[in-house]
Every structure is written in structure tokens, then in C-alpha cells.
Short mmCIF file of C-alpha atoms in Angstrom, two decimals:
data_model
loop_
_atom_site.label_atom_id
_atom_site.label_comp_id
_atom_site.label_asym_id
_atom_site.label_seq_id
_atom_site.Cartn_x
_atom_site.Cartn_y
_atom_site.Cartn_z
CA MET V 1 -28.96 -33.36 -22.20
CA LYS V 2 -30.18 -32.17 -18.81
CA LYS V 3 -26.79 -32.93 -17.25
CA PHE V 4 -25.09 -30.99 -20.05
CA ILE V 5 -27.28 -27.91 -19.47
CA ILE V 6 -26.58 -28.02 -15.72
CA HIS V 7 -22.85 -28.32 -16.39
CA LEU V 8 -23.00 -25.40 -18.83
CA LEU V 9 -24.81 -23.25 -16.28
CA LEU V 10 -22.21 -24.07 -13.63
CA VAL V 11 -19.35 -23.18 -15.97
CA THR V 12 -21.06 -19.94 -17.02
CA SER V 13 -21.64 -19.03 -13.39
CA ALA V 14 -17.99 -19.73 -12.52
CA LEU V 15 -16.78 -17.59 -15.41
CA HIS V 16 -19.08 -14.78 -14.30
CA LEU V 17 -17.73 -14.93 -10.75
CA ALA V 18 -14.15 -14.92 -12.05
CA ALA V 19 -14.89 -11.80 -14.09
CA GLN V 20 -16.06 -10.05 -10.95
CA THR V 21 -12.57 -10.16 -9.41
CA GLU V 22 -11.62 -6.93 -11.21
CA TYR V 23 -13.15 -3.76 -9.80
CA LYS V 24 -12.81 -0.11 -10.78
CA ALA V 25 -12.51 2.31 -7.86
CA SER V 26 -14.87 4.71 -9.64
CA LEU V 27 -17.71 2.18 -9.30
CA PHE V 28 -17.61 2.79 -5.54
CA GLY V 29 -17.74 6.57 -5.89
CA CYS V 30 -14.00 7.23 -5.62
CA MET V 31 -13.17 10.61 -7.16
CA SER V 32 -9.83 11.40 -8.81
CA ASP V 33 -10.09 15.21 -8.61
CA GLY V 34 -7.53 15.69 -5.81
CA ILE V 35 -10.15 17.53 -3.73
CA THR V 36 -12.75 14.97 -2.70
CA VAL V 37 -11.87 12.94 0.40
CA ASN V 38 -12.20 9.29 -0.64
CA THR V 39 -11.49 7.52 2.67
CA ARG V 40 -15.00 6.15 3.11
CA SER V 41 -15.44 5.21 -0.56
CA ILE V 42 -12.12 3.36 -0.73
CA GLN V 43 -12.84 1.51 2.52
CA THR V 44 -16.29 0.52 1.27
CA ALA V 45 -14.71 -0.85 -1.89
CA ILE V 46 -12.13 -2.87 0.05
CA ASN V 47 -14.74 -4.25 2.46
CA THR V 48 -17.10 -5.21 -0.37
CA ILE V 49 -14.41 -6.94 -2.41
CA SER V 50 -13.08 -8.87 0.57
CA SER V 51 -16.53 -10.03 1.68
CA SER V 52 -17.25 -11.13 -1.90
CA GLY V 53 -14.24 -13.45 -1.96
CA GLY V 54 -11.50 -11.03 -2.94
CA GLY V 55 -10.22 -9.29 -6.04
CA MET V 56 -8.28 -6.34 -7.41
CA LEU V 57 -9.29 -2.71 -6.87
CA HIS V 58 -8.05 -0.63 -9.82
CA PHE V 59 -7.24 3.08 -9.64
CA TYR V 60 -6.71 4.91 -12.92
CA VAL V 61 -5.34 8.37 -13.79
CA GLY V 62 -5.96 11.04 -11.16
CA ARG V 63 -5.25 12.10 -7.58
CA TYR V 64 -7.26 10.28 -4.90
CA LEU V 65 -7.21 12.12 -1.58
CA THR V 66 -7.61 9.82 1.43
CA GLY V 67 -6.89 9.18 5.08
CA THR V 68 -6.14 5.76 6.55
CA VAL V 69 -7.71 2.78 4.78
CA TYR V 70 -7.50 -0.83 5.98
CA LEU V 71 -6.66 -3.60 3.52
CA LYS V 72 -8.65 -6.79 4.06
CA ASP V 73 -8.17 -10.46 3.17
CA ASN V 74 -7.66 -11.27 -0.52
CA VAL V 75 -7.70 -7.67 -1.75
CA THR V 76 -5.02 -6.09 -3.92
CA ILE V 77 -4.92 -2.37 -4.72
CA VAL V 78 -3.69 -1.71 -8.26
CA LEU V 79 -2.37 1.78 -9.02
CA HIS V 80 -2.08 2.28 -12.76
CA GLU V 81 0.28 4.76 -14.37
CA GLY V 82 -0.90 8.29 -13.53
CA ALA V 83 -2.86 7.22 -10.45
CA THR V 84 -1.82 8.75 -7.13
CA LEU V 85 -3.15 8.07 -3.64
CA VAL V 86 -2.58 11.30 -1.70
CA GLY V 87 -2.55 11.41 2.09
CA ILE V 88 -4.68 14.03 3.86
CA PRO V 89 -2.44 16.52 5.73
CA SER V 90 -4.58 16.23 8.89
CA VAL V 91 -3.14 14.14 11.71
CA TYR V 92 -6.64 13.16 12.86
CA ASP V 93 -7.31 11.18 9.68
CA TYR V 94 -4.75 8.46 10.47
CA ALA V 95 -4.74 5.27 12.49
CA GLY V 96 -2.58 2.17 12.69
CA PRO V 97 -2.57 -1.53 13.49
CA SER V 98 -1.78 -2.75 17.01
CA GLY V 99 1.92 -2.58 17.82
CA ALA V 100 2.81 -0.81 14.58
CA PRO V 101 2.97 2.78 13.32
CA LYS V 102 0.04 4.64 11.89
CA GLY V 103 -0.17 4.53 8.12
CA LEU V 104 -1.98 5.67 5.02
CA ILE V 105 -2.63 2.07 3.95
CA VAL V 106 -2.69 -0.31 6.90
CA ALA V 107 -3.54 -3.94 7.59
CA GLU V 108 -3.62 -6.10 10.70
CA GLY V 109 -3.76 -9.90 10.68
CA GLN V 110 -4.84 -10.08 7.04
CA LYS V 111 -3.88 -12.67 4.39
CA ASN V 112 -3.18 -12.46 0.68
CA ILE V 113 -3.07 -8.69 0.33
CA GLY V 114 -1.14 -6.34 -1.91
CA ILE V 115 -0.49 -2.92 -3.40
CA VAL V 116 0.96 -3.13 -6.89
CA GLY V 117 1.66 -1.25 -10.09
CA SER V 118 -0.02 -2.39 -13.28
CA THR V 119 2.75 -3.51 -15.62
CA PRO V 120 4.36 -6.96 -15.85
CA GLU V 121 7.40 -7.64 -13.70
CA ARG V 122 10.60 -6.25 -15.15
CA GLU V 123 14.12 -5.50 -14.06
CA PHE V 124 14.19 -2.32 -12.01
CA ASP V 125 15.41 0.83 -13.72
CA ALA V 126 16.06 3.79 -11.41
CA ASN V 127 15.17 6.15 -14.27
CA VAL V 128 11.66 4.71 -14.56
CA VAL V 129 9.19 5.44 -11.78
CA GLY V 130 6.60 2.96 -10.64
CA ASN V 131 3.29 2.87 -12.40
CA GLY V 132 1.29 4.30 -9.52
CA ILE V 133 2.23 6.68 -6.73
CA ILE V 134 1.50 6.87 -3.01
CA GLN V 135 2.17 10.40 -1.78
CA GLY V 136 2.24 11.32 1.87
CA GLN V 137 2.53 15.14 1.98
CA GLY V 138 4.92 14.42 4.84
CA MET V 139 6.29 17.85 5.69
CA LEU V 140 2.85 19.46 5.79
CA LEU V 141 1.50 16.65 7.95
CA VAL V 142 4.43 16.84 10.36
CA LYS V 143 3.99 20.61 10.63
CA ASN V 144 0.28 20.24 11.39
CA ALA V 145 0.94 17.46 13.91
CA GLY V 146 3.55 19.59 15.67
CA ALA V 147 1.10 22.47 15.95
CA GLN V 148 -1.60 20.21 17.45
CA ILE V 149 0.87 18.75 19.96
CA ALA V 150 2.17 22.19 20.96
CA ALA V 151 -1.39 23.44 21.48
CA GLY V 152 -2.16 20.48 23.76
CA TYR V 153 -4.81 19.00 21.47
CA LEU V 154 -2.85 15.84 20.63
CA ASP V 155 -1.42 13.60 23.34
CA GLU V 156 1.25 11.92 21.20
CA THR V 157 4.89 12.41 20.33
CA LEU V 158 5.68 13.73 16.89
CA GLU V 159 6.99 10.28 15.93
CA GLN V 160 3.76 8.61 17.03
CA ALA V 161 1.69 11.14 15.11
CA SER V 162 3.65 10.76 11.85
CA PRO V 163 2.20 7.95 9.72
CA ALA V 164 4.03 5.65 7.36
CA LEU V 165 2.77 5.28 3.82
CA ILE V 166 2.24 1.53 4.32
CA SER V 167 2.00 -0.13 7.74
CA PHE V 168 1.20 -3.84 8.02
CA SER V 169 1.13 -5.92 11.20
CA GLY V 170 0.69 -9.68 11.58
CA CYS V 171 -0.10 -10.18 7.91
CA THR V 172 0.69 -13.18 5.70
CA ASP V 173 1.30 -13.40 1.94
CA VAL V 174 1.90 -9.74 1.18
CA LYS V 175 2.96 -8.16 -2.11
CA VAL V 176 4.03 -4.52 -2.52
CA THR V 177 5.58 -3.99 -5.95
CA GLY V 178 6.08 -1.62 -8.87
CA LEU V 179 5.21 1.67 -7.17
CA MET V 180 6.66 5.08 -6.37
CA LEU V 181 6.39 6.13 -2.73
CA GLN V 182 6.86 9.81 -1.94
CA GLY V 183 7.00 12.13 1.03
CA ALA V 184 6.28 9.94 4.04
CA ALA V 185 5.75 11.74 7.34
CA GLY V 186 7.22 8.72 9.14
CA ASP V 187 8.90 5.72 7.54
CA ALA V 188 7.83 4.74 4.03
CA VAL V 189 7.01 1.03 4.48
CA THR V 190 6.79 -0.85 7.80
CA TYR V 191 6.15 -4.53 8.47
CA ALA V 192 5.66 -5.90 11.99
CA ASN V 193 5.41 -9.66 12.57
CA CYS V 194 4.52 -10.36 8.94
CA ARG V 195 5.24 -13.55 6.96
CA ASN V 196 5.87 -14.25 3.29
CA VAL V 197 6.34 -10.69 2.09
CA GLU V 198 7.54 -9.52 -1.33
CA THR V 199 8.66 -5.91 -1.63
CA ALA V 200 10.08 -5.26 -5.08
CA ARG V 201 10.71 -2.59 -7.72
CA LEU V 202 9.75 0.32 -5.49
CA LEU V 203 11.13 3.79 -6.00
CA ILE V 204 11.06 5.32 -2.53
CA ASP V 205 11.75 9.06 -2.29
CA SER V 206 11.25 10.31 1.25
CA ARG V 207 13.90 12.93 2.01
CA GLU V 208 11.85 15.84 3.35
CA THR V 209 11.21 14.62 6.88
CA PRO V 210 14.27 13.85 9.06
CA GLY V 211 14.84 10.21 9.99
CA SER V 212 12.40 8.76 7.48
CA ASP V 213 13.49 5.17 6.79
CA GLY V 214 12.68 3.34 3.58
CA ILE V 215 11.70 -0.26 4.42
CA VAL V 216 11.41 -1.34 8.06
CA ALA V 217 10.84 -4.94 9.17
CA ASP V 218 10.50 -6.08 12.78
CA GLY V 219 9.76 -9.66 13.81
CA CYS V 220 9.14 -10.79 10.23
CA GLU V 221 9.73 -14.10 8.45
CA ASN V 222 10.43 -14.78 4.78
CA LEU V 223 10.79 -11.21 3.55
CA LYS V 224 12.03 -10.70 -0.01
CA MET V 225 13.29 -7.26 -1.06
CA ASP V 226 14.38 -7.03 -4.70
CA GLY V 227 15.24 -4.20 -7.08
CA ASN V 228 14.18 -1.30 -4.89
CA PHE V 229 15.69 2.17 -5.31
CA ILE V 230 15.60 3.99 -1.97
CA HIS V 231 16.41 7.67 -1.40
CA VAL V 232 15.48 8.66 2.15
CA SER V 233 16.73 10.88 4.98
CA GLY V 234 17.11 7.88 7.34
CA LYS V 235 18.16 4.30 6.72
CA ALA V 236 17.29 2.68 3.42
CA ILE V 237 16.49 -0.73 4.99
CA ARG V 238 16.18 -1.47 8.71
CA VAL V 239 15.56 -5.03 9.88
CA ALA V 240 15.24 -6.35 13.44
CA ARG V 241 14.34 -9.73 15.00
CA SER V 242 13.54 -11.19 11.59
CA LYS V 243 14.58 -14.33 9.69
CA GLY V 244 14.51 -15.55 6.12
CA ILE V 245 15.42 -12.12 4.74
CA LYS V 246 16.44 -12.10 1.07
CA THR V 247 17.71 -8.99 -0.70
CA ASP V 248 18.94 -8.52 -4.25
CA GLY V 249 19.62 -5.51 -6.46
CA ASN V 250 18.52 -2.84 -3.99
CA LYS V 251 20.12 0.56 -4.56
CA THR V 252 20.50 4.03 -3.10
CA PRO V 253 22.00 7.12 -4.78
CA LYS V 254 25.33 5.95 -3.35
CA GLY V 255 25.14 2.55 -5.06
CA LYS V 256 24.08 -1.00 -4.22
CA LEU V 257 23.06 -1.97 -0.71
#
């Protein structure tokens, strides 16, 4: 009987821990009013979840204003339908991983990370946007960066000062799926020296800033790009020094890639 009770307690404890893998962003003080700057709250949530063994950070309907946040091991951001992460239009609120562009969501040397929409996987339909949105306010950010450079306050080129929406470097087991990405100041999604990456069912619309590429991979291995619709001012997909690249069903307004 004693052994049975101990076993029951262990099972109950395990089930409790499993239930803790789902986290609401609001529990960490994240505000969806489009006014409050959530950078610190989102980073606290990511750090807490990662240090607790990992899990999924859920954002629900609203606009979450933020600067750069760093994804950590075993954390996935889930943007539900109606949820938008909005980049701050101040160049001083952005940073980036070593050897890679600045970004709104960045990661360096992390494992098992992701940014995903909330619905089950389905065949991509260009008429249906992703569940959640990452919005860069690219033109406003580029304008502000240009003004700071011209005034001598910022010792960077305009390209260096213009962040991507997602910038990962040296990461392994990455998933970015089912989202709409809008208005990047730089390129939309960049991967540098990453391995085992899935990038699927994205609707990338970044036409405002000149030369904004859609998906950029440099020095990567085992990168899968499926069912993405890419409408950008630069190149839809740009790959260099990479191997194990698989693409299927990617489209632009001009047709299949």
C-alpha cells in the first residue's frame, strides 16, 4: 500500500509539472494595449520558462509592444489569432546575436526553440494569414535610425541599424511556422550557422523598406522551407554556404519559387 501511495504521488507530481509547460504571457505582466512596452516582461517570462525546464509562452488577442527579446533553450512563443508583437520604432531598443543582424526576436546558441501560430498544420493558403503577427514598423524605424546616424548619435550604417524580425545564430532545432511577418526594417527572417530548422507556412509581407529579403540563411545545415508566401522588396529566399536545404511549395506574387 505504501509503495502504491508513493507511486501515485510521483505520477501526480509528474502530471502537475507537465501542466506547467503552458504559460500565458499575461501572467508575467505582459500588456496587450499597444502602448505599454513589454520588453522586460516578455524577457522575464522567457527566462523563467527556460530555467524551469521549458514550455510554451502564449500570447492572445492584442498588440504587444516590445524591443529585442532573446529566446532561450526549450521555449516556444505561440502567437494566437489576433495577437501581434509590435516592434518599438526606436533604434536603441534593438540588439542582435554575434555575427548576425539585430532583430526583434533573437537567439544565439540556443536549442529547441520556436515561434509558431496556434492552429494545427495545414496546407498553406495565400488568402489566409498566419494566426499571429510579428510587425516591425520598418519604415518608421529606418527613418528614425537615419536621423540618429545623420546627427552623429549612432555609429552604425543604416543596414546595421535596421533589425530583422527574427534573427537566430548558432541555434539547433528551430521551428518558425504559421505566422504573418510584416514590415521588417531589415530582412524578415535570418539564420546564421543554425541546424535543423523548419520554416513553414509563413506569410511574409515586407515591401516598404528597399532591399528587405524574406528568408536568409548563411552557413546553415538541414533547413526546411515549406509553403511560405513571400512578398518583399528584395529576394524572397537567399541562401549561402549552407547544405541540406529543402524547399517545397514556396510562392511569391509571381508564382512558385
